[in-house]
mmCIF file of C-alpha atoms in Angstrom:
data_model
loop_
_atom_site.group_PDB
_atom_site.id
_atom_site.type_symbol
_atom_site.label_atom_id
_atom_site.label_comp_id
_atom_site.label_asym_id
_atom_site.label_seq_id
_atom_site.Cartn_x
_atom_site.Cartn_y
_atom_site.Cartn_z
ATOM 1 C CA UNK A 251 13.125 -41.308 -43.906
ATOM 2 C CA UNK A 252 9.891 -43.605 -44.667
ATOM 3 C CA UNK A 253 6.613 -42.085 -44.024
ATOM 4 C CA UNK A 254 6.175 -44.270 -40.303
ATOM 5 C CA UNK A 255 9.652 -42.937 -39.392
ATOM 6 C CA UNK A 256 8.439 -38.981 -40.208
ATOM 7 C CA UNK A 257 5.223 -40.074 -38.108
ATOM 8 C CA UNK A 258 6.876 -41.091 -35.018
ATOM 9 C CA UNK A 259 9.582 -37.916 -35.405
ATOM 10 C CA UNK A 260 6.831 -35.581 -35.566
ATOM 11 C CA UNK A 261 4.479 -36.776 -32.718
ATOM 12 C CA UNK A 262 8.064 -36.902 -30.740
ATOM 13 C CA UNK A 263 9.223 -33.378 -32.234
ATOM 14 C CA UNK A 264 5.286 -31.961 -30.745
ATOM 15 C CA UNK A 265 5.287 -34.112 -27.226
ATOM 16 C CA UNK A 266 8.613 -32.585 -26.549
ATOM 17 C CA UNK A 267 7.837 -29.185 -27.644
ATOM 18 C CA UNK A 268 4.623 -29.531 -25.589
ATOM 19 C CA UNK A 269 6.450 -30.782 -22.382
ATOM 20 C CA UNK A 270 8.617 -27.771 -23.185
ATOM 21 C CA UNK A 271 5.962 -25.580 -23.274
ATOM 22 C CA UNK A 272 4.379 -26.634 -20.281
ATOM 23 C CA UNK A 273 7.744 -26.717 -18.030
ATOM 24 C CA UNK A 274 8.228 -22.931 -19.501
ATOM 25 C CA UNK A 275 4.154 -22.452 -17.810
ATOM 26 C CA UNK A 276 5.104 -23.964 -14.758
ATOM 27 C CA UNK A 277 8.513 -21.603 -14.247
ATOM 28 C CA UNK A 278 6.400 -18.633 -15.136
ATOM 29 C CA UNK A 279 3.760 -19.111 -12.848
ATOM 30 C CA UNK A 280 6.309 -19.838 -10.059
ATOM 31 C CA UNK A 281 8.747 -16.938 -10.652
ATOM 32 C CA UNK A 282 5.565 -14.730 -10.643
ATOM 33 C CA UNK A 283 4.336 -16.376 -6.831
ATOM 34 C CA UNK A 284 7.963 -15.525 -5.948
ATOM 35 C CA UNK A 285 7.665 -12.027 -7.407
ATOM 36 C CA UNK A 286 4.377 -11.488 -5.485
ATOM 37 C CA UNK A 287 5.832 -12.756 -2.426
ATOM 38 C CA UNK A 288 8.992 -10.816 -2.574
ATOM 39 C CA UNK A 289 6.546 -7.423 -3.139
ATOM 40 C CA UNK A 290 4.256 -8.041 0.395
ATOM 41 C CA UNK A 291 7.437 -9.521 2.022
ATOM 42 C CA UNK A 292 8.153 -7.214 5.162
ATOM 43 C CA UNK A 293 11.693 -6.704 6.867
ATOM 44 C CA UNK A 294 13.343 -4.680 8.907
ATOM 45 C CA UNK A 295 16.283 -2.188 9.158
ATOM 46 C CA UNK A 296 17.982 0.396 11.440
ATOM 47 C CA UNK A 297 19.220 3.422 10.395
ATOM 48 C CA UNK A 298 21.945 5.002 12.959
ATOM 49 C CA UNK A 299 23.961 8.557 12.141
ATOM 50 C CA UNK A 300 26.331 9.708 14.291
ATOM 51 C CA UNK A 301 28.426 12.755 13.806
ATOM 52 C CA UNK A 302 28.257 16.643 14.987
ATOM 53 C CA UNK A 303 26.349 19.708 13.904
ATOM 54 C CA UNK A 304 23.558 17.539 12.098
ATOM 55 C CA UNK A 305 20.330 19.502 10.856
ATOM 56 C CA UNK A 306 18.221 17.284 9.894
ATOM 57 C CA UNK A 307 17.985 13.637 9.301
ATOM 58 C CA UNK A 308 15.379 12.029 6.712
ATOM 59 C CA UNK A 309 15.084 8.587 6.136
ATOM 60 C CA UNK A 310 12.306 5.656 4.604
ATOM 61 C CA UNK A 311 9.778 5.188 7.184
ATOM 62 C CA UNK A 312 7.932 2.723 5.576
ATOM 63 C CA UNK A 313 4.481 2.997 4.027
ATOM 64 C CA UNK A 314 5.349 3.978 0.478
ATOM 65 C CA UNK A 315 6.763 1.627 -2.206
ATOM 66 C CA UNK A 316 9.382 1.123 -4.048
ATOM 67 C CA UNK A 317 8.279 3.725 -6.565
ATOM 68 C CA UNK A 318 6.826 6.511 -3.745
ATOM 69 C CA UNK A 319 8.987 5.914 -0.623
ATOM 70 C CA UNK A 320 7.185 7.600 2.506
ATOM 71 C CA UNK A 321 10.060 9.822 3.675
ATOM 72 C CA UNK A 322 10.056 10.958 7.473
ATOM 73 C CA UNK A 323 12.485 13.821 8.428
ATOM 74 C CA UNK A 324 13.592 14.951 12.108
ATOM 75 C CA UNK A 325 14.985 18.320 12.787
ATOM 76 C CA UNK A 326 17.595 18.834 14.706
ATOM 77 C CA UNK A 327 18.037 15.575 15.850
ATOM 78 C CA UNK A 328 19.967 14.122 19.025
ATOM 79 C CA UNK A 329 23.520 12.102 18.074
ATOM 80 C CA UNK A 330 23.854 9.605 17.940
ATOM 81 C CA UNK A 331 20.309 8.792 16.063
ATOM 82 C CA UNK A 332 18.721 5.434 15.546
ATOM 83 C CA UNK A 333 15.727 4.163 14.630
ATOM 84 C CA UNK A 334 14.226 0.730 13.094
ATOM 85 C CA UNK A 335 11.928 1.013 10.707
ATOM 86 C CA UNK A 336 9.047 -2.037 8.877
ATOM 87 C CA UNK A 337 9.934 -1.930 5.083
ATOM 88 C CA UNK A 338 7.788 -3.939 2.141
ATOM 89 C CA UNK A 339 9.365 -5.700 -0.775
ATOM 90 C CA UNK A 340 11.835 -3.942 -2.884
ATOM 91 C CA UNK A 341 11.283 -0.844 -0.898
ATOM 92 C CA UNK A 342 14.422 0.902 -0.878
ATOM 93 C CA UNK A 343 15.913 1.780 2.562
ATOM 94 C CA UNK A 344 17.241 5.003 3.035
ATOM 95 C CA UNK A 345 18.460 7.466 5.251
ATOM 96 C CA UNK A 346 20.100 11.150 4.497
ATOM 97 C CA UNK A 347 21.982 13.426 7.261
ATOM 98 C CA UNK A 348 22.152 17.079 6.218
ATOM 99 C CA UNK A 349 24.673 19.097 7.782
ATOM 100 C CA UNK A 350 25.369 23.298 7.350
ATOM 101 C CA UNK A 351 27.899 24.147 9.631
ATOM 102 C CA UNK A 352 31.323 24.567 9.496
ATOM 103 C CA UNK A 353 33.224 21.384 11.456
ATOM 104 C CA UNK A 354 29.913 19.525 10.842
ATOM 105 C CA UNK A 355 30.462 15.920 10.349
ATOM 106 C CA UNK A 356 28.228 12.839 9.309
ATOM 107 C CA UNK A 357 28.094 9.014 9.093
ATOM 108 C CA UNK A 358 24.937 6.978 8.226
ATOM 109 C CA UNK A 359 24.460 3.287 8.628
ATOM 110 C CA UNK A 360 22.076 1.126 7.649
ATOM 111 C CA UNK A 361 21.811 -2.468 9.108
ATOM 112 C CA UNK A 362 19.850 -5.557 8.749
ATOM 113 C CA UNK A 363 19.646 -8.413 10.699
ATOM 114 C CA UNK A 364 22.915 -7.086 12.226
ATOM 115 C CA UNK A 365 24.604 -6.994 8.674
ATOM 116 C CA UNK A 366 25.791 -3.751 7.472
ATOM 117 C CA UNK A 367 23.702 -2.841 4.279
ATOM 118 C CA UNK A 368 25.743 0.708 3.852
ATOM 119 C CA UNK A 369 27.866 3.182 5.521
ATOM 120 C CA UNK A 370 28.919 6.677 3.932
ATOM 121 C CA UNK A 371 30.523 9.579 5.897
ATOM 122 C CA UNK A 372 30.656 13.025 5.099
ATOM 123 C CA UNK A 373 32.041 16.205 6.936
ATOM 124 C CA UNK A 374 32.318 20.252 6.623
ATOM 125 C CA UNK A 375 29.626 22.964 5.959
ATOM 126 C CA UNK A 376 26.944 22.129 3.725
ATOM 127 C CA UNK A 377 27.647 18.107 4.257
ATOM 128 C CA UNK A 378 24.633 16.039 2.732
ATOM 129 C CA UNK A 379 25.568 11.904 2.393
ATOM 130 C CA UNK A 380 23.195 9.504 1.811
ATOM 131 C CA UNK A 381 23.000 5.831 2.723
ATOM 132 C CA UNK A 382 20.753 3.704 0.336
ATOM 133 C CA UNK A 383 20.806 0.528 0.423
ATOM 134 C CA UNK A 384 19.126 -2.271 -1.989
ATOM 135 C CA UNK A 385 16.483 -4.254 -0.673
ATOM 136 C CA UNK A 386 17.275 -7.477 0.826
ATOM 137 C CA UNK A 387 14.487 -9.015 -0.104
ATOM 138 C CA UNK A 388 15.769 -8.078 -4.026
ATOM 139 C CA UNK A 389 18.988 -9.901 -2.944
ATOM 140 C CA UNK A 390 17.444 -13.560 -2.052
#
């Protein structure tokens, strides 16, 4: 290869690894916007448990994070429960019967947008399921 030929190879070789470069840059910065907008992103799900001889019911409320999820708990709740709740990001929903009784029996449910996120059922004394579910805003 003559010195010319070198010339044009390497001013080639350094515009491509440049363009390179700068494509990488540009799918950075917009997998980070996604990744912030995925984090303030709101939605909403509703957790239902039916069942008998429940205790207590706790569940995400909404208001933590992903990391620290706010959890609410009612005692001695009415069957069959439900409630919708505001979630953020990849905050993880969840919701956790507890029963103690002997012929006790759970099921939790957790929907969004009318799709069924997860469903668990549990009976006898000292029953505790849990339904968590993965964000759906980690799922896009």
């Amino acid at each position: 290869m003559n010195r010319t030929s070198r010339s044009v190879a390497a001013v080639l070789t350094a515009a491509g690894l440049a363009f390179g470069l700068a494509a990488c840059s540009q799918a950075a910065d917009e997998a980070a916007k996604q990744v912030d907008n995925a984090i303030n992103e709101t939605y909403e799900v509703t957790y239902e448990v039916t069942g008998a001889s429940v205790e207590s019911i706790s569940y995400n409320g909404g208001g933590g994070d992903a990391m620290n999820p706010k959890l609410e708990t009612v005692e001695k709740p009415t069957l069959p429960w439900r409630k919708t709740v505001t979630l953020t990001g990849v905050e993880a929903p969840l919701v956790t019967p507890v029963a103690i009784q002997d012929g006790a029996q759970a099921t939790c449910r957790i929907t969004h947008e009318g799709k069924v996120l997860k469903e668990a059922s549990g009976k006898g004394a000292g029953a505790t399921l849990s339904c968590v579910a993965i964000s759906p805003i980690a799922t896009k």
